[in-house]
Amino acid sequence: ACDREALAPPAVAAPHPSTRRGGWGCGSAPVRPRGRGGRRPDRRGMAGPGDDCASLAGAAGAAAMAIIGLLTILDFAYTASLLRCFGESLVLLMCGLACLQGETHLLYNYHDVVKDNFGFALKPLGRGGAYLLAGAHCIGARIAAVAEGEREGRSPSALFGLLWYACCLLMLVAGGASMWLWRGERRSAMAAGHSGGGMHEIDAYYISS
Protein backbone atom coordinates (compact mmCIF):
# COMPACT_ATOMS: atom_id res chain seq x y z
CA ALA A 1 0.00 0.00 0.00
CA CYS A 2 2.85 2.39 0.78
CA ASP A 3 4.45 1.62 -2.61
CA ARG A 4 1.22 2.31 -4.44
CA GLU A 5 0.83 5.65 -2.67
CA ALA A 6 4.40 6.58 -3.48
CA LEU A 7 3.95 5.78 -7.20
CA ALA A 8 0.63 7.58 -7.53
CA PRO A 9 0.87 10.88 -9.47
CA PRO A 10 0.43 13.99 -7.40
CA ALA A 11 -2.98 15.62 -7.55
CA VAL A 12 -3.12 18.78 -9.62
CA ALA A 13 -5.24 21.51 -8.10
CA ALA A 14 -7.75 23.20 -10.38
CA PRO A 15 -6.68 26.70 -11.37
CA HIS A 16 -8.37 29.55 -9.61
CA PRO A 17 -11.00 31.31 -11.77
CA SER A 18 -9.06 34.53 -11.52
CA THR A 19 -6.03 32.95 -13.29
CA ARG A 20 -7.94 31.46 -16.20
CA ARG A 21 -7.90 33.01 -19.64
CA GLY A 22 -10.53 35.70 -19.80
CA GLY A 23 -10.93 35.96 -16.02
CA TRP A 24 -10.84 39.20 -14.10
CA GLY A 25 -8.11 38.43 -11.58
CA CYS A 26 -4.77 40.14 -11.15
CA GLY A 27 -2.88 37.81 -13.48
CA SER A 28 -5.53 37.46 -16.13
CA ALA A 29 -5.96 38.96 -19.57
CA PRO A 30 -9.61 40.01 -19.58
CA VAL A 31 -11.55 39.89 -22.78
CA ARG A 32 -12.61 43.34 -23.93
CA PRO A 33 -16.35 43.71 -23.49
CA ARG A 34 -18.48 44.66 -26.41
CA GLY A 35 -21.17 47.26 -26.35
CA ARG A 36 -24.78 47.02 -27.32
CA GLY A 37 -25.36 45.35 -30.69
CA GLY A 38 -21.87 43.72 -30.72
CA ARG A 39 -20.06 47.04 -31.17
CA ARG A 40 -16.82 47.83 -29.44
CA PRO A 41 -17.04 50.37 -26.65
CA ASP A 42 -15.75 53.86 -27.16
CA ARG A 43 -11.99 53.91 -26.72
CA ARG A 44 -11.99 57.51 -25.62
CA GLY A 45 -13.71 56.72 -22.38
CA MET A 46 -16.43 59.04 -21.23
CA ALA A 47 -17.65 61.37 -23.96
CA GLY A 48 -17.30 65.06 -23.29
CA PRO A 49 -19.65 67.90 -24.20
CA GLY A 50 -17.83 68.43 -27.49
CA ASP A 51 -18.32 64.80 -28.46
CA ASP A 52 -22.00 64.96 -27.62
CA CYS A 53 -22.45 68.08 -29.75
CA ALA A 54 -20.55 66.48 -32.63
CA SER A 55 -22.71 63.37 -32.44
CA LEU A 56 -25.85 65.51 -32.41
CA ALA A 57 -24.60 67.45 -35.43
CA GLY A 58 -23.91 64.18 -37.23
CA ALA A 59 -27.43 62.91 -36.59
CA ALA A 60 -28.85 66.24 -37.81
CA GLY A 61 -26.73 66.02 -40.96
CA ALA A 62 -27.93 62.49 -41.68
CA ALA A 63 -31.55 63.58 -41.26
CA ALA A 64 -30.90 66.59 -43.52
CA MET A 65 -29.49 64.29 -46.22
CA ALA A 66 -32.64 62.16 -46.12
CA ILE A 67 -34.84 65.29 -46.21
CA ILE A 68 -33.00 66.61 -49.26
CA GLY A 69 -33.64 63.26 -50.91
CA LEU A 70 -37.35 63.89 -50.47
CA LEU A 71 -37.05 67.51 -51.60
CA THR A 72 -35.37 66.35 -54.80
CA ILE A 73 -38.49 64.40 -55.70
CA LEU A 74 -40.66 67.47 -55.05
CA ASP A 75 -38.45 69.49 -57.38
CA PHE A 76 -38.69 67.05 -60.30
CA ALA A 77 -40.86 69.43 -62.36
CA TYR A 78 -37.90 71.81 -62.73
CA THR A 79 -35.31 69.21 -63.70
CA ALA A 80 -34.30 68.33 -67.22
CA SER A 81 -34.08 64.57 -66.62
CA LEU A 82 -36.70 62.74 -64.57
CA LEU A 83 -34.51 59.63 -64.31
CA ARG A 84 -31.62 61.66 -62.92
CA CYS A 85 -33.95 63.29 -60.39
CA PHE A 86 -35.20 59.98 -59.03
CA GLY A 87 -31.70 58.52 -59.04
CA GLU A 88 -30.28 61.39 -56.99
CA SER A 89 -33.25 61.26 -54.64
CA LEU A 90 -32.84 57.53 -54.04
CA VAL A 91 -29.11 57.81 -53.39
CA LEU A 92 -29.51 60.72 -50.97
CA LEU A 93 -32.38 59.06 -49.13
CA MET A 94 -30.62 55.70 -48.73
CA CYS A 95 -27.30 57.23 -47.71
CA GLY A 96 -29.05 59.55 -45.28
CA LEU A 97 -30.88 56.69 -43.58
CA ALA A 98 -27.70 54.60 -43.48
CA CYS A 99 -25.74 57.44 -41.90
CA LEU A 100 -28.56 58.01 -39.42
CA GLN A 101 -28.31 54.36 -38.40
CA GLY A 102 -24.54 54.77 -38.05
CA GLU A 103 -25.00 57.82 -35.85
CA THR A 104 -27.82 56.60 -33.59
CA HIS A 105 -27.94 52.76 -33.90
CA LEU A 106 -31.69 52.90 -33.38
CA LEU A 107 -32.77 50.28 -35.92
CA TYR A 108 -31.11 47.13 -34.57
CA ASN A 109 -32.87 44.88 -37.09
CA TYR A 110 -31.26 46.72 -40.01
CA HIS A 111 -27.77 47.07 -38.54
CA ASP A 112 -26.43 44.04 -40.44
CA VAL A 113 -27.93 45.35 -43.69
CA VAL A 114 -26.16 48.68 -43.22
CA LYS A 115 -22.95 46.88 -42.25
CA ASP A 116 -22.95 44.71 -45.37
CA ASN A 117 -24.02 47.34 -47.92
CA PHE A 118 -23.15 50.76 -46.43
CA GLY A 119 -20.06 50.06 -44.34
CA PHE A 120 -18.86 53.65 -44.66
CA ALA A 121 -21.85 54.80 -42.60
CA LEU A 122 -20.55 52.99 -39.51
CA LYS A 123 -17.29 54.99 -39.33
CA PRO A 124 -16.96 58.71 -38.57
CA LEU A 125 -14.57 59.17 -41.49
CA GLY A 126 -16.97 57.57 -43.95
CA ARG A 127 -19.95 59.54 -42.70
CA GLY A 128 -17.98 62.77 -42.77
CA GLY A 129 -16.97 62.22 -46.37
CA ALA A 130 -20.56 61.43 -47.32
CA TYR A 131 -21.87 64.58 -45.61
CA LEU A 132 -19.33 66.85 -47.25
CA LEU A 133 -19.78 65.32 -50.70
CA ALA A 134 -23.58 65.42 -50.52
CA GLY A 135 -23.62 68.98 -49.16
CA ALA A 136 -21.31 70.31 -51.87
CA HIS A 137 -23.23 68.48 -54.60
CA CYS A 138 -26.62 69.73 -53.41
CA ILE A 139 -25.43 73.34 -53.22
CA GLY A 140 -24.08 73.16 -56.76
CA ALA A 141 -27.21 71.41 -58.04
CA ARG A 142 -29.47 74.06 -56.52
CA ILE A 143 -27.43 76.93 -57.95
CA ALA A 144 -27.57 75.34 -61.40
CA ALA A 145 -31.33 74.73 -61.12
CA VAL A 146 -32.01 78.32 -60.07
CA ALA A 147 -29.87 79.69 -62.91
CA GLU A 148 -31.67 77.51 -65.44
CA GLY A 149 -35.05 78.59 -64.08
CA GLU A 150 -34.13 82.26 -64.35
CA ARG A 151 -33.10 81.80 -67.98
CA GLU A 152 -36.48 80.23 -68.68
CA GLY A 153 -38.33 82.99 -66.84
CA ARG A 154 -39.37 80.91 -63.81
CA SER A 155 -39.00 82.32 -60.31
CA PRO A 156 -37.81 79.80 -57.70
CA SER A 157 -39.56 79.40 -54.36
CA ALA A 158 -37.79 81.30 -51.60
CA LEU A 159 -39.10 78.95 -48.88
CA PHE A 160 -37.99 75.88 -50.81
CA GLY A 161 -34.56 77.38 -51.37
CA LEU A 162 -34.22 78.32 -47.69
CA LEU A 163 -35.05 74.78 -46.59
CA TRP A 164 -32.68 73.33 -49.19
CA TYR A 165 -29.73 75.49 -48.19
CA ALA A 166 -30.42 74.90 -44.49
CA CYS A 167 -30.14 71.14 -45.08
CA CYS A 168 -26.93 71.68 -47.06
CA LEU A 169 -25.49 73.74 -44.21
CA LEU A 170 -26.38 71.00 -41.71
CA MET A 171 -24.62 68.42 -43.87
CA LEU A 172 -21.47 70.51 -44.12
CA VAL A 173 -21.43 71.08 -40.35
CA ALA A 174 -22.02 67.36 -39.79
CA GLY A 175 -19.14 66.56 -42.11
CA GLY A 176 -16.78 68.76 -40.12
CA ALA A 177 -18.03 67.31 -36.82
CA SER A 178 -17.56 63.74 -38.04
CA MET A 179 -14.04 64.51 -39.20
CA TRP A 180 -13.31 66.01 -35.78
CA LEU A 181 -14.64 62.90 -34.07
CA TRP A 182 -12.55 60.66 -36.29
CA ARG A 183 -9.42 62.66 -35.58
CA GLY A 184 -10.03 62.49 -31.82
CA GLU A 185 -10.68 58.74 -31.91
CA ARG A 186 -7.58 58.11 -34.00
CA ARG A 187 -5.40 60.22 -31.74
CA SER A 188 -6.68 58.51 -28.59
CA ALA A 189 -6.29 55.07 -30.14
CA MET A 190 -2.74 55.84 -31.24
CA ALA A 191 -1.85 57.06 -27.76
CA ALA A 192 -3.34 53.93 -26.19
CA GLY A 193 -1.52 51.74 -28.70
CA HIS A 194 1.86 53.36 -28.05
CA SER A 195 1.43 52.96 -24.30
CA GLY A 196 0.18 49.37 -24.45
CA GLY A 197 1.90 48.10 -27.58
CA GLY A 198 -1.37 47.35 -29.34
CA MET A 199 -0.77 48.92 -32.75
CA HIS A 200 -1.86 45.78 -34.58
CA GLU A 201 -5.12 45.75 -32.64
CA ILE A 202 -5.74 49.42 -33.47
CA ASP A 203 -5.34 48.78 -37.19
CA ALA A 204 -7.67 45.78 -36.94
CA TYR A 205 -10.21 47.94 -35.12
CA TYR A 206 -10.27 50.64 -37.77
CA ILE A 207 -10.53 48.29 -40.76
CA SER A 208 -13.24 46.14 -39.13
CA SER A 209 -16.87 47.13 -39.11
GROMACS .gro file of C-alpha atoms in nm:
model
  209
    1ALA     CA    1   0.000   0.000   0.000
    2CYS     CA    2   0.285   0.239   0.078
    3ASP     CA    3   0.445   0.162  -0.261
    4ARG     CA    4   0.122   0.231  -0.444
    5GLU     CA    5   0.083   0.565  -0.267
    6ALA     CA    6   0.440   0.658  -0.348
    7LEU     CA    7   0.395   0.578  -0.720
    8ALA     CA    8   0.063   0.758  -0.753
    9PRO     CA    9   0.087   1.088  -0.947
   10PRO     CA   10   0.043   1.399  -0.740
   11ALA     CA   11  -0.298   1.562  -0.755
   12VAL     CA   12  -0.312   1.878  -0.962
   13ALA     CA   13  -0.524   2.151  -0.810
   14ALA     CA   14  -0.775   2.320  -1.038
   15PRO     CA   15  -0.668   2.670  -1.137
   16HIS     CA   16  -0.837   2.955  -0.961
   17PRO     CA   17  -1.100   3.131  -1.177
   18SER     CA   18  -0.906   3.453  -1.152
   19THR     CA   19  -0.603   3.295  -1.329
   20ARG     CA   20  -0.794   3.146  -1.620
   21ARG     CA   21  -0.790   3.301  -1.964
   22GLY     CA   22  -1.053   3.570  -1.980
   23GLY     CA   23  -1.093   3.596  -1.602
   24TRP     CA   24  -1.084   3.920  -1.410
   25GLY     CA   25  -0.811   3.843  -1.158
   26CYS     CA   26  -0.477   4.014  -1.115
   27GLY     CA   27  -0.288   3.781  -1.348
   28SER     CA   28  -0.553   3.746  -1.613
   29ALA     CA   29  -0.596   3.896  -1.957
   30PRO     CA   30  -0.961   4.001  -1.958
   31VAL     CA   31  -1.155   3.989  -2.278
   32ARG     CA   32  -1.261   4.334  -2.393
   33PRO     CA   33  -1.635   4.371  -2.349
   34ARG     CA   34  -1.848   4.466  -2.641
   35GLY     CA   35  -2.117   4.726  -2.635
   36ARG     CA   36  -2.478   4.702  -2.732
   37GLY     CA   37  -2.536   4.535  -3.069
   38GLY     CA   38  -2.187   4.372  -3.072
   39ARG     CA   39  -2.006   4.704  -3.117
   40ARG     CA   40  -1.682   4.783  -2.944
   41PRO     CA   41  -1.704   5.037  -2.665
   42ASP     CA   42  -1.575   5.386  -2.716
   43ARG     CA   43  -1.199   5.391  -2.672
   44ARG     CA   44  -1.199   5.751  -2.562
   45GLY     CA   45  -1.371   5.672  -2.238
   46MET     CA   46  -1.643   5.904  -2.123
   47ALA     CA   47  -1.765   6.137  -2.396
   48GLY     CA   48  -1.730   6.506  -2.329
   49PRO     CA   49  -1.965   6.790  -2.420
   50GLY     CA   50  -1.783   6.843  -2.749
   51ASP     CA   51  -1.832   6.480  -2.846
   52ASP     CA   52  -2.200   6.496  -2.762
   53CYS     CA   53  -2.245   6.808  -2.975
   54ALA     CA   54  -2.055   6.648  -3.263
   55SER     CA   55  -2.271   6.337  -3.244
   56LEU     CA   56  -2.585   6.551  -3.241
   57ALA     CA   57  -2.460   6.745  -3.543
   58GLY     CA   58  -2.391   6.418  -3.723
   59ALA     CA   59  -2.743   6.291  -3.659
   60ALA     CA   60  -2.885   6.624  -3.781
   61GLY     CA   61  -2.673   6.602  -4.096
   62ALA     CA   62  -2.793   6.249  -4.168
   63ALA     CA   63  -3.155   6.358  -4.126
   64ALA     CA   64  -3.090   6.659  -4.352
   65MET     CA   65  -2.949   6.429  -4.622
   66ALA     CA   66  -3.264   6.216  -4.612
   67ILE     CA   67  -3.484   6.529  -4.621
   68ILE     CA   68  -3.300   6.661  -4.926
   69GLY     CA   69  -3.364   6.326  -5.091
   70LEU     CA   70  -3.735   6.389  -5.047
   71LEU     CA   71  -3.705   6.751  -5.160
   72THR     CA   72  -3.537   6.635  -5.480
   73ILE     CA   73  -3.849   6.440  -5.570
   74LEU     CA   74  -4.066   6.747  -5.505
   75ASP     CA   75  -3.845   6.949  -5.738
   76PHE     CA   76  -3.869   6.705  -6.030
   77ALA     CA   77  -4.086   6.943  -6.236
   78TYR     CA   78  -3.790   7.181  -6.273
   79THR     CA   79  -3.531   6.921  -6.370
   80ALA     CA   80  -3.430   6.833  -6.722
   81SER     CA   81  -3.408   6.457  -6.662
   82LEU     CA   82  -3.670   6.274  -6.457
   83LEU     CA   83  -3.451   5.963  -6.431
   84ARG     CA   84  -3.162   6.166  -6.292
   85CYS     CA   85  -3.395   6.329  -6.039
   86PHE     CA   86  -3.520   5.998  -5.903
   87GLY     CA   87  -3.170   5.852  -5.904
   88GLU     CA   88  -3.028   6.139  -5.699
   89SER     CA   89  -3.325   6.126  -5.464
   90LEU     CA   90  -3.284   5.753  -5.404
   91VAL     CA   91  -2.911   5.781  -5.339
   92LEU     CA   92  -2.951   6.072  -5.097
   93LEU     CA   93  -3.238   5.906  -4.913
   94MET     CA   94  -3.062   5.570  -4.873
   95CYS     CA   95  -2.730   5.723  -4.771
   96GLY     CA   96  -2.905   5.955  -4.528
   97LEU     CA   97  -3.088   5.669  -4.358
   98ALA     CA   98  -2.770   5.460  -4.348
   99CYS     CA   99  -2.574   5.744  -4.190
  100LEU     CA  100  -2.856   5.801  -3.942
  101GLN     CA  101  -2.831   5.436  -3.840
  102GLY     CA  102  -2.454   5.477  -3.805
  103GLU     CA  103  -2.500   5.782  -3.585
  104THR     CA  104  -2.782   5.660  -3.359
  105HIS     CA  105  -2.794   5.276  -3.390
  106LEU     CA  106  -3.169   5.290  -3.338
  107LEU     CA  107  -3.277   5.028  -3.592
  108TYR     CA  108  -3.111   4.713  -3.457
  109ASN     CA  109  -3.287   4.488  -3.709
  110TYR     CA  110  -3.126   4.672  -4.001
  111HIS     CA  111  -2.777   4.707  -3.854
  112ASP     CA  112  -2.643   4.404  -4.044
  113VAL     CA  113  -2.793   4.535  -4.369
  114VAL     CA  114  -2.616   4.868  -4.322
  115LYS     CA  115  -2.295   4.688  -4.225
  116ASP     CA  116  -2.295   4.471  -4.537
  117ASN     CA  117  -2.402   4.734  -4.792
  118PHE     CA  118  -2.315   5.076  -4.643
  119GLY     CA  119  -2.006   5.006  -4.434
  120PHE     CA  120  -1.886   5.365  -4.466
  121ALA     CA  121  -2.185   5.480  -4.260
  122LEU     CA  122  -2.055   5.299  -3.951
  123LYS     CA  123  -1.729   5.499  -3.933
  124PRO     CA  124  -1.696   5.871  -3.857
  125LEU     CA  125  -1.457   5.917  -4.149
  126GLY     CA  126  -1.697   5.757  -4.395
  127ARG     CA  127  -1.995   5.954  -4.270
  128GLY     CA  128  -1.798   6.277  -4.277
  129GLY     CA  129  -1.697   6.222  -4.637
  130ALA     CA  130  -2.056   6.143  -4.732
  131TYR     CA  131  -2.187   6.458  -4.561
  132LEU     CA  132  -1.933   6.685  -4.725
  133LEU     CA  133  -1.978   6.532  -5.070
  134ALA     CA  134  -2.358   6.542  -5.052
  135GLY     CA  135  -2.362   6.898  -4.916
  136ALA     CA  136  -2.131   7.031  -5.187
  137HIS     CA  137  -2.323   6.848  -5.460
  138CYS     CA  138  -2.662   6.973  -5.341
  139ILE     CA  139  -2.543   7.334  -5.322
  140GLY     CA  140  -2.408   7.316  -5.676
  141ALA     CA  141  -2.721   7.141  -5.804
  142ARG     CA  142  -2.947   7.406  -5.652
  143ILE     CA  143  -2.743   7.693  -5.795
  144ALA     CA  144  -2.757   7.534  -6.140
  145ALA     CA  145  -3.133   7.473  -6.112
  146VAL     CA  146  -3.201   7.832  -6.007
  147ALA     CA  147  -2.987   7.969  -6.291
  148GLU     CA  148  -3.167   7.751  -6.544
  149GLY     CA  149  -3.505   7.859  -6.408
  150GLU     CA  150  -3.413   8.226  -6.435
  151ARG     CA  151  -3.310   8.180  -6.798
  152GLU     CA  152  -3.648   8.023  -6.868
  153GLY     CA  153  -3.833   8.299  -6.684
  154ARG     CA  154  -3.937   8.091  -6.381
  155SER     CA  155  -3.900   8.232  -6.031
  156PRO     CA  156  -3.781   7.980  -5.770
  157SER     CA  157  -3.956   7.940  -5.436
  158ALA     CA  158  -3.779   8.130  -5.160
  159LEU     CA  159  -3.910   7.895  -4.888
  160PHE     CA  160  -3.799   7.588  -5.081
  161GLY     CA  161  -3.456   7.738  -5.137
  162LEU     CA  162  -3.422   7.832  -4.769
  163LEU     CA  163  -3.505   7.478  -4.659
  164TRP     CA  164  -3.268   7.333  -4.919
  165TYR     CA  165  -2.973   7.549  -4.819
  166ALA     CA  166  -3.042   7.490  -4.449
  167CYS     CA  167  -3.014   7.114  -4.508
  168CYS     CA  168  -2.693   7.168  -4.706
  169LEU     CA  169  -2.549   7.374  -4.421
  170LEU     CA  170  -2.638   7.100  -4.171
  171MET     CA  171  -2.462   6.842  -4.387
  172LEU     CA  172  -2.147   7.051  -4.412
  173VAL     CA  173  -2.143   7.108  -4.035
  174ALA     CA  174  -2.202   6.736  -3.979
  175GLY     CA  175  -1.914   6.656  -4.211
  176GLY     CA  176  -1.678   6.876  -4.012
  177ALA     CA  177  -1.803   6.731  -3.682
  178SER     CA  178  -1.756   6.374  -3.804
  179MET     CA  179  -1.404   6.451  -3.920
  180TRP     CA  180  -1.331   6.601  -3.578
  181LEU     CA  181  -1.464   6.290  -3.407
  182TRP     CA  182  -1.255   6.066  -3.629
  183ARG     CA  183  -0.942   6.266  -3.558
  184GLY     CA  184  -1.003   6.249  -3.182
  185GLU     CA  185  -1.068   5.874  -3.191
  186ARG     CA  186  -0.758   5.811  -3.400
  187ARG     CA  187  -0.540   6.022  -3.174
  188SER     CA  188  -0.668   5.851  -2.859
  189ALA     CA  189  -0.629   5.507  -3.014
  190MET     CA  190  -0.274   5.584  -3.124
  191ALA     CA  191  -0.185   5.706  -2.776
  192ALA     CA  192  -0.334   5.393  -2.619
  193GLY     CA  193  -0.152   5.174  -2.870
  194HIS     CA  194   0.186   5.336  -2.805
  195SER     CA  195   0.143   5.296  -2.430
  196GLY     CA  196   0.018   4.937  -2.445
  197GLY     CA  197   0.190   4.810  -2.758
  198GLY     CA  198  -0.137   4.735  -2.934
  199MET     CA  199  -0.077   4.892  -3.275
  200HIS     CA  200  -0.186   4.578  -3.458
  201GLU     CA  201  -0.512   4.575  -3.264
  202ILE     CA  202  -0.574   4.942  -3.347
  203ASP     CA  203  -0.534   4.878  -3.719
  204ALA     CA  204  -0.767   4.578  -3.694
  205TYR     CA  205  -1.021   4.794  -3.512
  206TYR     CA  206  -1.027   5.064  -3.777
  207ILE     CA  207  -1.053   4.829  -4.076
  208SER     CA  208  -1.324   4.614  -3.913
  209SER     CA  209  -1.687   4.713  -3.911
   0.00000   0.00000   0.00000
